[in-house]
Amino acid sequence: MRVLFGVAAAILLVACSPGIQTNIPESMAKAPPKGEATDTTRAANAAVADRLPLEDTSDFVDATRGLLAQLKQDTITDVDGNVVWQVSRRDFIDGDSPDTVNPSLWRQERLNSEHGLFEVMDGIYQVRGYDLAVMSVIRGDTGWIIVDPLLSQETAAAALGLVNDTLGNRPVTGVIYTHSHGDHFGGVRGVIDEADIEARGVPVLAPVGFTESAVAENLLAGNYMSRRAVLMFGNTLPSGPTGQVGVGLGPALSQGTIGLIAPTEEVPGRGTVRVVDGVTFEFVDAAGTEAPAEFMFYLPDFNALCTAEVATATFHNALTLRGAKVRDLLEWSRVIDYVLTEYGGRSDVVFASHHWPTFGQENVETFLRGQRDIYRYTHDQTVRRANRGETQFEIAEELAEPAVQSENFDTRGYYGTLNHNAKAVYQGYFGWWDGVPATFNAHPLEAKASRFIKAVGGEEAAIVIGQEAFEEGDYRWAAEVLNYAVFANPQNQVARDWLAASYEQMGFQAESGAWRDFYLTGAQELRNGLADAGAVRTRSREFVEGVPTIELFNALAVRYAPEKLSREPFELNFQFTDIEEEFVIDVGNATAFPRPGVQSDDAVATLTLSRDAFNDLILQTRSFREIAAAGEASVEGDPTALLAWFSALETPDFWFNVVEP
């Protein structure tokens, strides 16, 4: 079963062209370039190569150090034979960068392409290159402690298999989720299951707030985030020098089954000690930095520091392109400074949940200091400039690249960027608005577009302006003008083609893998239409089974369309027979509010069933009639009220438009 979620995204191929026609005269039908770098793009990428020390091989030494084994098979597949991961998909990333890829991003993706089982030091290992994230494995007294079991259970199982085949078969004796993003817990069922956890008392440790945060992104806001994640991660793009080359944070998202097993403990505080299978962990809470719930940890038995996703070999996102809550760069820098001062001087290695480790105490301290400084610089300089009256757009345009970025590859914007992170800092303090009265209640883009086209003299005039900007190498202005033309008339194929060409050149120049993917996927959707994928499942049984019941009701609440309620407001009681939980749903004219732990004397109906049967209803694998006929559910009172509530729950389409109306 496939699933989409906040940090993951769709894994489907692009459909045929929608055959959109245009009324633009033939004289306007000059074909824009497609799939090749313009002179402007070649010059821009060459300037990057001239400016950066791309010949520095120190990262390659670290990224290849300790290689023990690699997967023998080229593909990892699911139970139905679908390809979840293909190793050879990245074979093209070798040698010098092509004109169609920013050479700095190309270097990063050569490093991300190093794959296999690596020994960090005796007793600490990493499996890298078989998913977006890295799975770390720590040898305990009796078994393996798994840190961040990847996104998909298939890739996690293959990773653990590689460990056991190479180092000897051992049971999993502990699981650590460093934070609440799916690429760090979604594969857990590939390494262990609930029955094994309960039978052997295996600890599953996560940071405080993990469960709530994981559910919020994957169920509450999962549909919208997942759709935008398709663009951010380039899932529908072909791999290659004119397509997806990597995300900067890692190679790509795997395309398998995502699950969730609830943690046995959410660990609070800084310096909190837990011993797992004989290994001592000192946990450091980092909530509100890279994720709403996150921790790092120090291993005193190894003199090793794990920085989770708080400090990796890239400048991260203050606001991710798929959408999320704004992250606090001030706190982010403080947390890194804490581990720098507390553990930097006694760490022989620092490893993270993405990329490769940094070895040697002096290098560890240099790495942490640089990571700290790029987040603090972006925060402080954005606020400084805002305090003197600059808007988020002016700040992003003028904020200079600091020496800590120009002199260190691990702080460069391969994922987050100085540009959009400055805007996010501004948003965190001052909101989405720039303070200009004209922009506070401006027309939506589609309405604004038609007015713009009228103001410049029609579609043909707008396209001429866009073409001229394109020929001058001003792809940002070309895209803005041509975007108005597309939003005013999405049937205008000439405007679509030139807008796609503008996006493509910006993608070819982007140092951020996420920016590249967004631009190139946007170009692809303009040229070919949306992926003809049919229905897309935004949740799976493997995930839903691990979600607390109250969070399932919260997820249903954000699907409630009050205008579809066919009767006067009412209350429903729910009683779950196997987990001994009860709820009231207050179904009203504005909300369907869930209330745990109580029953209402005024409820018009009481539904009694098992949680497993409720999961079937949520996943739409069985109807209520089928469940009731099997004797697994009963209704006391008015059953039509239950139907009225279910009928008012909306199932949103996944493939909604983003780059056109």
XYZ file of C-alpha atoms in Angstrom:
661
model
C 0.000 0.000 0.000
C 1.339 3.433 -0.895
C 0.867 6.583 1.152
C 1.474 10.281 0.897
C 2.138 12.519 3.881
C 3.592 15.854 4.973
C 7.315 15.110 4.382
C 6.698 12.408 1.780
C 5.017 12.956 -1.542
C 3.427 11.327 -4.570
C 5.299 8.656 -6.520
C 3.377 8.631 -9.754
C 4.294 9.143 -13.389
C 3.262 12.055 -15.569
C 0.340 11.664 -17.956
C 0.032 12.739 -21.564
C -0.438 16.356 -22.608
C -3.943 17.757 -22.064
C -3.935 19.100 -25.599
C -4.559 22.731 -24.638
C -5.106 25.057 -27.577
C -4.316 28.752 -27.934
C -5.799 31.658 -29.850
C -2.429 33.417 -30.127
C -1.494 34.094 -33.776
C 1.123 31.931 -35.466
C 3.516 34.866 -35.451
C 3.631 34.506 -31.660
C 4.288 30.772 -31.728
C 8.087 30.900 -31.567
C 9.089 27.808 -29.634
C 11.009 28.408 -26.405
C 14.037 26.240 -25.585
C 13.262 22.967 -23.835
C 15.624 20.662 -21.971
C 18.772 22.685 -22.635
C 20.601 25.437 -20.797
C 20.583 28.894 -22.324
C 23.736 30.989 -22.572
C 22.580 32.907 -19.494
C 22.178 29.717 -17.471
C 25.515 28.316 -18.617
C 27.210 31.569 -17.614
C 25.469 31.626 -14.213
C 26.492 28.053 -13.437
C 30.035 28.660 -14.630
C 30.252 31.646 -12.276
C 29.290 29.392 -9.362
C 32.013 26.934 -10.334
C 34.561 29.742 -10.464
C 33.515 31.121 -7.074
C 33.530 27.924 -4.986
C 36.389 25.490 -4.179
C 34.678 22.555 -5.889
C 37.984 20.709 -6.063
C 37.997 20.275 -2.241
C 37.756 16.510 -1.627
C 37.515 16.459 2.176
C 33.769 15.786 2.177
C 34.268 12.892 -0.232
C 36.792 11.373 2.167
C 34.256 11.553 5.000
C 31.341 10.373 2.836
C 33.178 7.227 1.697
C 34.977 6.448 4.955
C 34.195 3.102 6.564
C 32.260 1.535 3.660
C 31.583 -2.085 4.596
C 29.016 -3.318 2.070
C 26.409 -2.298 -0.475
C 23.091 -3.788 -1.498
C 23.640 -6.463 -4.123
C 20.264 -5.930 -5.772
C 19.501 -2.859 -7.883
C 15.910 -2.465 -6.683
C 13.944 -2.645 -3.457
C 10.336 -3.662 -4.101
C 7.123 -3.931 -2.097
C 4.954 -7.041 -1.696
C 3.246 -6.324 -5.017
C 6.521 -6.006 -6.893
C 6.383 -2.220 -7.217
C 9.788 -0.548 -7.183
C 10.314 1.364 -3.948
C 13.961 2.283 -4.589
C 16.317 1.834 -7.529
C 20.022 2.249 -6.877
C 21.024 2.677 -10.520
C 18.609 5.579 -10.919
C 21.431 7.842 -9.753
C 24.251 6.336 -11.804
C 24.267 9.401 -14.061
C 25.560 11.570 -11.203
C 29.268 11.284 -11.869
C 32.069 13.456 -13.132
C 31.757 17.161 -13.880
C 28.385 18.883 -13.680
C 26.377 19.343 -16.877
C 25.245 22.808 -17.971
C 21.726 22.041 -16.747
C 22.694 21.558 -13.079
C 24.147 24.068 -10.657
C 27.695 22.741 -10.077
C 27.448 23.205 -6.311
C 24.241 21.137 -6.175
C 25.874 18.551 -8.454
C 28.736 18.202 -5.974
C 26.269 17.739 -3.124
C 24.380 15.046 -5.013
C 27.583 13.180 -5.878
C 28.125 12.987 -2.128
C 24.499 11.968 -1.500
C 24.917 9.185 -4.055
C 27.498 7.354 -1.965
C 25.499 4.378 -0.727
C 25.897 1.336 1.474
C 26.599 0.315 5.068
C 29.290 2.466 6.673
C 31.132 2.078 9.958
C 31.182 5.431 11.739
C 33.250 3.876 14.535
C 33.294 0.499 16.204
C 29.705 -0.004 17.379
C 28.067 2.808 15.372
C 27.022 2.276 11.761
C 24.941 4.049 9.132
C 23.020 2.869 6.099
C 23.056 5.698 3.568
C 21.823 6.224 0.034
C 18.676 4.052 0.029
C 16.132 6.688 1.075
C 15.951 10.406 1.727
C 17.228 9.977 5.291
C 19.993 7.953 6.923
C 19.377 5.020 9.276
C 21.909 4.814 12.092
C 22.518 1.542 13.942
C 24.148 1.283 17.352
C 25.407 -2.007 18.750
C 23.961 -2.693 22.178
C 24.807 -5.480 24.605
C 22.421 -7.925 22.929
C 21.103 -6.355 19.737
C 20.785 -3.380 17.393
C 19.436 0.007 18.429
C 17.856 1.583 15.343
C 17.924 5.359 14.988
C 15.448 6.769 12.447
C 14.184 3.767 10.452
C 13.766 5.670 7.159
C 10.555 6.558 5.310
C 9.353 3.202 3.959
C 9.214 -0.162 5.633
C 10.699 -1.787 2.522
C 13.846 0.366 2.520
C 14.182 -0.001 6.303
C 13.923 -3.797 6.045
C 16.543 -3.828 3.283
C 18.821 -1.604 5.377
C 18.511 -3.842 8.440
C 19.053 -6.876 6.221
C 22.299 -5.349 4.948
C 23.409 -4.763 8.545
C 22.615 -8.322 9.632
C 24.156 -9.898 6.539
C 27.370 -7.915 7.035
C 27.779 -7.676 10.801
C 25.856 -10.700 12.048
C 22.206 -11.230 12.819
C 21.013 -9.559 16.015
C 17.526 -8.610 17.279
C 16.338 -5.015 17.392
C 16.546 -3.997 21.053
C 15.667 -0.324 20.787
C 14.195 2.224 18.364
C 14.893 5.968 18.435
C 12.824 8.507 16.495
C 14.834 11.733 16.511
C 11.879 13.806 15.312
C 8.363 13.888 13.948
C 8.964 13.876 10.175
C 7.904 10.733 8.350
C 11.262 9.988 6.738
C 12.541 9.267 10.258
C 9.841 6.916 11.502
C 7.764 5.731 8.532
C 9.800 2.554 7.952
C 9.614 1.313 11.547
C 7.458 -1.705 10.664
C 10.288 -2.883 8.442
C 12.497 -3.423 11.499
C 10.054 -4.361 14.295
C 6.348 -4.696 15.086
C 4.144 -3.998 18.104
C 3.945 -7.652 19.149
C 7.730 -7.911 19.301
C 7.986 -4.603 21.150
C 5.483 -5.741 23.768
C 6.826 -9.288 24.102
C 10.442 -8.231 24.629
C 9.874 -4.832 26.221
C 11.715 -2.979 23.463
C 11.850 0.769 24.149
C 10.730 3.127 21.392
C 11.947 6.591 22.352
C 10.928 9.898 20.799
C 11.017 13.581 21.765
C 8.215 15.251 23.702
C 5.272 16.094 21.440
C 6.270 13.538 18.814
C 2.913 11.826 18.355
C 0.872 15.014 18.147
C 3.306 16.597 15.703
C 3.583 13.512 13.484
C -0.178 13.243 13.189
C -0.654 16.977 12.550
C 1.504 16.899 9.421
C 0.473 13.494 8.129
C -3.262 13.485 8.738
C -4.492 16.977 9.560
C -2.631 18.878 6.835
C -1.298 15.899 4.921
C -3.222 16.295 1.667
C -2.069 19.836 0.957
C 1.484 19.259 2.168
C 1.745 16.065 0.153
C 0.586 17.729 -3.058
C 3.173 20.477 -2.675
C 5.755 17.886 -1.686
C 5.330 16.368 -5.161
C 6.834 19.578 -6.524
C 9.390 19.980 -3.753
C 10.862 16.484 -4.021
C 10.437 16.074 -7.792
C 8.678 12.710 -7.470
C 7.133 12.866 -10.920
C 10.315 14.059 -12.632
C 12.558 11.634 -14.497
C 16.025 11.210 -13.030
C 18.716 12.841 -15.102
C 20.676 16.022 -15.754
C 17.545 17.857 -16.956
C 15.304 16.356 -14.256
C 15.567 15.223 -10.664
C 19.156 15.029 -9.423
C 18.458 15.062 -5.692
C 16.921 17.139 -2.949
C 20.104 18.482 -1.357
C 19.080 16.946 1.949
C 19.313 13.487 0.429
C 18.851 11.616 -2.845
C 15.042 11.308 -3.061
C 11.978 9.977 -1.296
C 11.462 6.245 -1.357
C 8.089 5.141 -2.670
C 6.950 2.413 -0.310
C 4.730 1.735 2.678
C 4.748 4.271 5.491
C 3.736 3.236 8.975
C 3.827 4.397 12.560
C 4.354 2.676 15.896
C 3.674 4.929 18.849
C 6.673 5.586 21.102
C 6.799 3.876 24.467
C 8.217 7.092 25.934
C 8.535 10.718 24.860
C 11.761 11.930 26.448
C 11.920 15.505 27.856
C 14.705 17.891 28.777
C 18.385 18.423 28.111
C 20.907 15.967 29.468
C 18.163 13.434 30.178
C 19.786 10.001 30.484
C 18.283 6.758 29.263
C 20.090 3.423 28.977
C 19.005 1.250 26.052
C 20.431 -2.281 25.808
C 23.449 -1.216 27.822
C 24.122 1.962 25.809
C 23.867 5.316 27.611
C 22.076 8.145 25.784
C 22.076 11.786 26.898
C 19.116 13.399 25.132
C 18.927 17.105 24.244
C 15.477 18.511 23.507
C 15.428 20.631 20.330
C 11.702 21.299 19.945
C 10.703 24.077 17.563
C 13.866 23.925 15.482
C 13.870 21.657 12.437
C 10.691 19.940 13.671
C 8.061 20.788 16.293
C 9.252 17.727 18.245
C 12.940 16.814 17.989
C 15.910 15.781 20.096
C 19.623 15.172 19.631
C 21.723 12.834 21.759
C 25.241 12.259 22.995
C 26.747 8.788 23.461
C 29.357 9.028 26.249
C 30.403 5.406 25.705
C 31.499 6.365 22.180
C 32.344 10.087 22.490
C 29.865 10.555 19.650
C 27.217 13.221 19.070
C 24.077 12.735 16.968
C 22.583 16.028 15.786
C 19.468 14.455 14.214
C 18.322 16.943 11.544
C 19.237 20.035 13.528
C 22.757 20.173 12.073
C 23.432 18.416 8.767
C 25.564 19.118 5.701
C 23.268 21.850 4.404
C 21.471 25.023 5.448
C 17.999 23.772 6.310
C 14.535 25.321 6.004
C 13.020 27.909 8.304
C 9.888 27.323 6.252
C 9.835 24.281 3.998
C 8.488 24.620 0.463
C 5.883 21.915 1.045
C 4.441 24.060 3.819
C 4.790 23.811 7.595
C 4.863 26.012 10.651
C 7.648 28.600 10.666
C 10.694 27.326 12.538
C 12.532 29.397 15.113
C 16.058 30.116 13.835
C 16.982 31.892 17.054
C 16.212 28.798 19.106
C 17.801 26.659 16.397
C 21.111 28.512 16.838
C 20.861 28.311 20.618
C 20.339 24.555 20.569
C 23.373 24.060 18.336
C 25.404 26.306 20.602
C 24.327 24.183 23.570
C 25.681 20.969 22.056
C 28.770 22.840 20.817
C 29.664 24.013 24.314
C 28.426 20.924 26.169
C 29.641 18.144 23.863
C 31.781 19.623 21.081
C 35.020 19.370 23.022
C 34.453 15.710 23.887
C 33.051 14.402 20.609
C 35.295 12.462 18.258
C 32.545 12.332 15.654
C 29.249 14.031 14.896
C 26.695 12.156 12.809
C 23.200 13.120 11.747
C 20.054 11.705 10.192
C 21.066 12.941 6.740
C 24.399 13.098 4.925
C 27.745 11.810 6.222
C 29.585 12.219 9.552
C 32.276 14.715 10.475
C 35.346 13.186 12.131
C 37.827 14.638 14.608
C 37.178 16.879 17.598
C 38.419 20.070 15.945
C 36.346 19.405 12.823
C 33.282 18.652 14.966
C 33.571 22.013 16.706
C 34.131 23.845 13.412
C 31.083 22.127 11.912
C 28.826 22.981 14.861
C 30.032 26.573 15.023
C 29.354 27.096 11.321
C 25.902 25.550 11.605
C 25.107 27.720 14.609
C 26.283 30.868 12.873
C 24.320 30.489 9.632
C 21.029 30.168 11.515
C 21.864 33.012 13.889
C 23.098 35.245 11.066
C 19.894 34.753 9.094
C 17.769 35.472 12.159
C 19.682 38.494 13.412
C 20.212 40.212 10.080
C 16.602 39.716 9.009
C 15.304 41.255 12.234
C 17.885 44.069 12.037
C 16.796 44.987 8.538
C 13.100 44.666 9.377
C 13.585 47.042 12.305
C 14.825 49.695 9.912
C 11.750 49.287 7.729
C 12.659 46.701 5.078
C 10.040 44.176 3.966
C 10.621 40.439 3.706
C 11.128 40.733 -0.054
C 13.642 43.555 0.240
C 15.539 41.700 2.946
C 15.679 38.474 0.941
C 16.952 40.374 -2.088
C 19.668 42.303 -0.294
C 20.873 39.965 2.469
C 24.470 39.150 1.632
C 25.903 35.641 1.733
C 28.080 35.521 4.856
C 31.598 34.128 4.978
C 30.328 31.096 6.888
C 28.444 30.101 3.720
C 31.004 31.072 1.111
C 33.765 29.217 2.978
C 31.867 26.081 4.060
C 29.895 23.716 1.861
C 27.881 22.301 4.767
C 26.121 25.652 5.349
C 25.193 26.263 1.721
C 21.578 26.367 0.598
C 21.173 22.906 -0.872
C 17.772 22.552 0.819
C 16.832 25.771 2.591
C 18.172 29.036 1.200
C 19.168 32.401 2.595
C 16.452 33.934 0.424
C 13.395 32.052 1.602
C 14.653 31.550 5.148
C 14.926 35.320 5.605
C 11.319 35.643 4.465
C 10.346 32.945 6.954
C 12.064 34.740 9.841
C 10.149 37.882 8.874
C 6.913 35.903 8.776
C 7.633 34.398 12.175
C 7.862 37.841 13.751
C 5.574 39.992 11.623
C 3.226 37.656 9.743
C 2.627 37.165 6.041
C 1.929 40.835 5.275
C 4.638 43.341 4.270
C 2.782 46.313 5.803
C 1.939 47.981 2.485
C -1.790 48.868 2.533
C -2.253 47.947 -1.129
C -1.130 44.370 -0.506
C -3.218 43.694 2.603
C -6.449 42.825 0.812
C -5.242 42.500 -2.770
C -7.160 40.517 -5.371
C -6.422 36.772 -5.568
C -3.992 35.823 -8.305
C -6.589 34.749 -10.860
C -8.550 38.007 -10.501
C -5.347 40.046 -10.459
C -4.082 38.269 -13.572
C -7.007 39.289 -15.757
C -6.587 42.900 -14.678
C -2.848 42.800 -15.371
C -3.385 41.392 -18.851
C -5.910 44.112 -19.608
C -3.517 46.780 -18.304
C -0.632 45.702 -20.563
C -2.813 45.491 -23.654
C -3.854 41.838 -23.817
C -2.380 38.364 -23.801
C -0.217 38.867 -26.862
C 1.409 41.953 -25.362
C 2.055 40.124 -22.095
C 3.680 37.225 -23.925
C 5.915 39.628 -25.857
C 7.031 41.183 -22.557
C 7.694 37.722 -21.165
C 9.610 36.610 -24.247
C 11.762 39.739 -24.186
C 12.581 39.190 -20.507
C 13.442 35.571 -21.252
C 15.779 36.521 -24.092
C 17.469 39.020 -21.759
C 18.013 36.251 -19.212
C 15.625 37.815 -16.683
C 13.751 34.589 -16.018
C 12.249 35.827 -12.756
C 10.436 38.692 -14.496
C 9.552 36.496 -17.458
C 7.961 33.990 -15.081
C 5.997 36.662 -13.233
C 4.553 38.200 -16.394
C 3.845 34.876 -18.083
C 2.266 33.535 -14.894
C -0.314 36.334 -15.139
C -1.011 35.248 -18.708
C -1.532 31.619 -17.661
C -3.751 32.513 -14.712
C -5.796 34.830 -16.905
C -6.159 32.157 -19.587
C -4.838 28.686 -18.751
C -5.768 27.537 -22.271
C -3.060 29.742 -23.777
C -0.452 27.160 -24.752
C 2.112 29.733 -25.894
C 2.051 31.387 -22.480
C 2.286 27.979 -20.800
C 5.278 26.962 -22.907
C 7.206 30.170 -22.263
C 6.382 30.064 -18.548
C 7.567 26.450 -18.442
C 10.788 27.455 -20.196
C 11.342 30.230 -17.633
C 10.803 27.832 -14.747
C 13.158 25.340 -16.368
C 16.053 27.780 -16.631
C 15.576 28.857 -13.010
C 15.581 25.195 -12.043
C 18.779 24.550 -13.978
C 20.449 27.403 -12.059
C 19.129 26.563 -8.570
C 21.629 25.487 -5.927
C 18.777 24.232 -3.747
C 17.538 20.807 -4.763
C 14.080 21.736 -3.499
C 13.983 24.911 -5.624
C 15.155 22.951 -8.655
C 12.485 20.297 -8.187
C 9.736 22.874 -7.677
C 10.663 24.784 -10.823
C 11.134 21.702 -13.008
C 7.970 19.992 -11.787
C 6.086 23.223 -12.411
C 7.443 23.267 -15.957
C 6.463 19.640 -16.437
C 2.895 20.203 -15.237
C 2.488 23.191 -17.551
C 3.702 21.152 -20.517
C 2.068 17.801 -19.801
C -0.724 18.411 -17.323
C -1.105 16.699 -13.958
C -0.050 13.123 -13.394
C -2.933 10.847 -14.425
C -2.671 8.777 -11.294
C -6.250 8.122 -10.323
C -7.087 8.130 -6.626
C -4.184 8.740 -4.279
C -4.219 7.326 -0.757
C -3.017 9.888 1.764
C -2.938 7.386 4.622
C -2.293 3.684 5.148
C -3.329 1.059 7.658
C 0.292 0.823 8.788
C 0.151 4.507 9.713
C -3.423 4.753 10.994
C -2.935 1.850 13.404
C -0.273 3.839 15.242
C -2.353 7.019 15.581
C -4.104 7.752 18.907
C -7.887 7.671 18.566
C -8.357 11.316 19.517
C -6.016 12.317 16.701
C -8.078 10.294 14.229
C -11.158 12.224 15.322
C -9.203 15.484 14.960
C -8.270 14.422 11.439
C -11.936 13.782 10.669
C -12.826 17.185 12.125
C -10.733 18.997 9.496
C -12.636 17.068 6.818
C -16.013 18.189 8.172
C -17.999 20.361 5.727
C -20.782 21.916 7.847
C -22.695 23.077 4.779
C -23.234 19.410 3.923
C -24.937 18.571 7.219
C -28.444 17.416 6.312
C -30.135 17.860 9.699
C -30.077 19.913 12.877
C -26.964 19.634 15.119
C -26.626 16.583 17.343
C -24.185 14.603 19.460
C -22.819 11.106 18.866
C -21.307 8.747 21.423
C -18.479 6.377 20.463
C -17.473 3.398 22.592
C -14.421 1.318 21.613
C -14.621 -2.176 23.002
C -11.007 -3.285 22.648
C -9.155 -0.189 23.879
C -11.697 0.940 26.492
C -11.939 4.478 25.157
C -15.025 6.622 24.690
C -15.747 9.880 22.885
C -18.484 12.371 22.123
C -18.672 14.084 18.735
C -20.552 17.381 18.941
C -21.768 17.759 15.360
C -22.811 21.363 14.819
C -23.329 24.033 12.198
C -19.640 25.028 12.253
C -17.606 22.173 13.727
C -17.665 18.461 14.513
C -15.905 18.759 17.848
C -14.423 15.586 19.405
C -14.400 15.272 23.193
C -12.469 12.332 24.700
C -13.218 10.399 27.855
C -16.915 11.184 28.214
C -20.372 10.131 27.021
C -23.339 12.450 26.464
C -26.800 11.783 27.864
C -28.159 13.879 24.992
C -26.493 11.852 22.228
C -28.927 10.795 19.514
C -26.930 7.618 18.881
C -24.179 5.533 20.428
C -21.826 3.581 18.168
C -20.042 0.630 19.776
C -17.214 -1.010 17.850
C -13.554 -2.031 17.970
C -10.733 0.340 17.071
C -9.743 -2.047 14.262
C -13.232 -1.789 12.784
C -13.050 1.997 13.106
C -9.752 1.929 11.194
C -11.566 0.095 8.392
C -14.177 2.859 8.286
C -11.474 5.546 8.169
C -9.596 3.737 5.405
C -12.857 2.908 3.572
C -11.883 -0.753 3.283
C -15.201 -1.880 4.812
C -18.559 -0.155 5.081
C -20.429 0.200 8.346
C -23.026 -2.243 7.047
C -20.321 -4.868 6.455
C -18.826 -4.303 9.889
C -22.215 -4.511 11.583
C -23.135 -7.662 9.631
C -19.928 -9.263 10.945
C -21.069 -8.495 14.483
C -18.214 -6.044 15.075
C -20.321 -2.913 15.552
C -23.738 -1.852 16.801
C -25.754 1.367 16.977
C -28.113 2.279 19.757
C -30.460 5.127 18.886
C -30.846 6.896 15.555
C -28.500 5.378 12.926
C -29.357 8.104 10.408
C -27.410 10.592 12.557
C -24.273 8.539 12.032
C -24.910 8.575 8.293
C -25.452 12.349 8.369
C -22.071 12.855 10.061
C -20.238 10.555 7.657
C -21.940 12.200 4.670
C -20.629 15.607 5.764
C -17.012 14.419 5.796
C -15.137 15.622 2.730
C -12.467 13.595 0.936
C -10.297 16.167 -0.864
C -8.839 15.495 -4.281
C -5.086 15.100 -4.262
C -4.195 16.284 -7.756
C -5.364 19.886 -7.422
C -3.707 22.586 -9.519
C -0.782 24.542 -8.127
C 0.970 26.135 -11.109
C -2.242 27.098 -12.878
C -5.791 28.050 -11.783
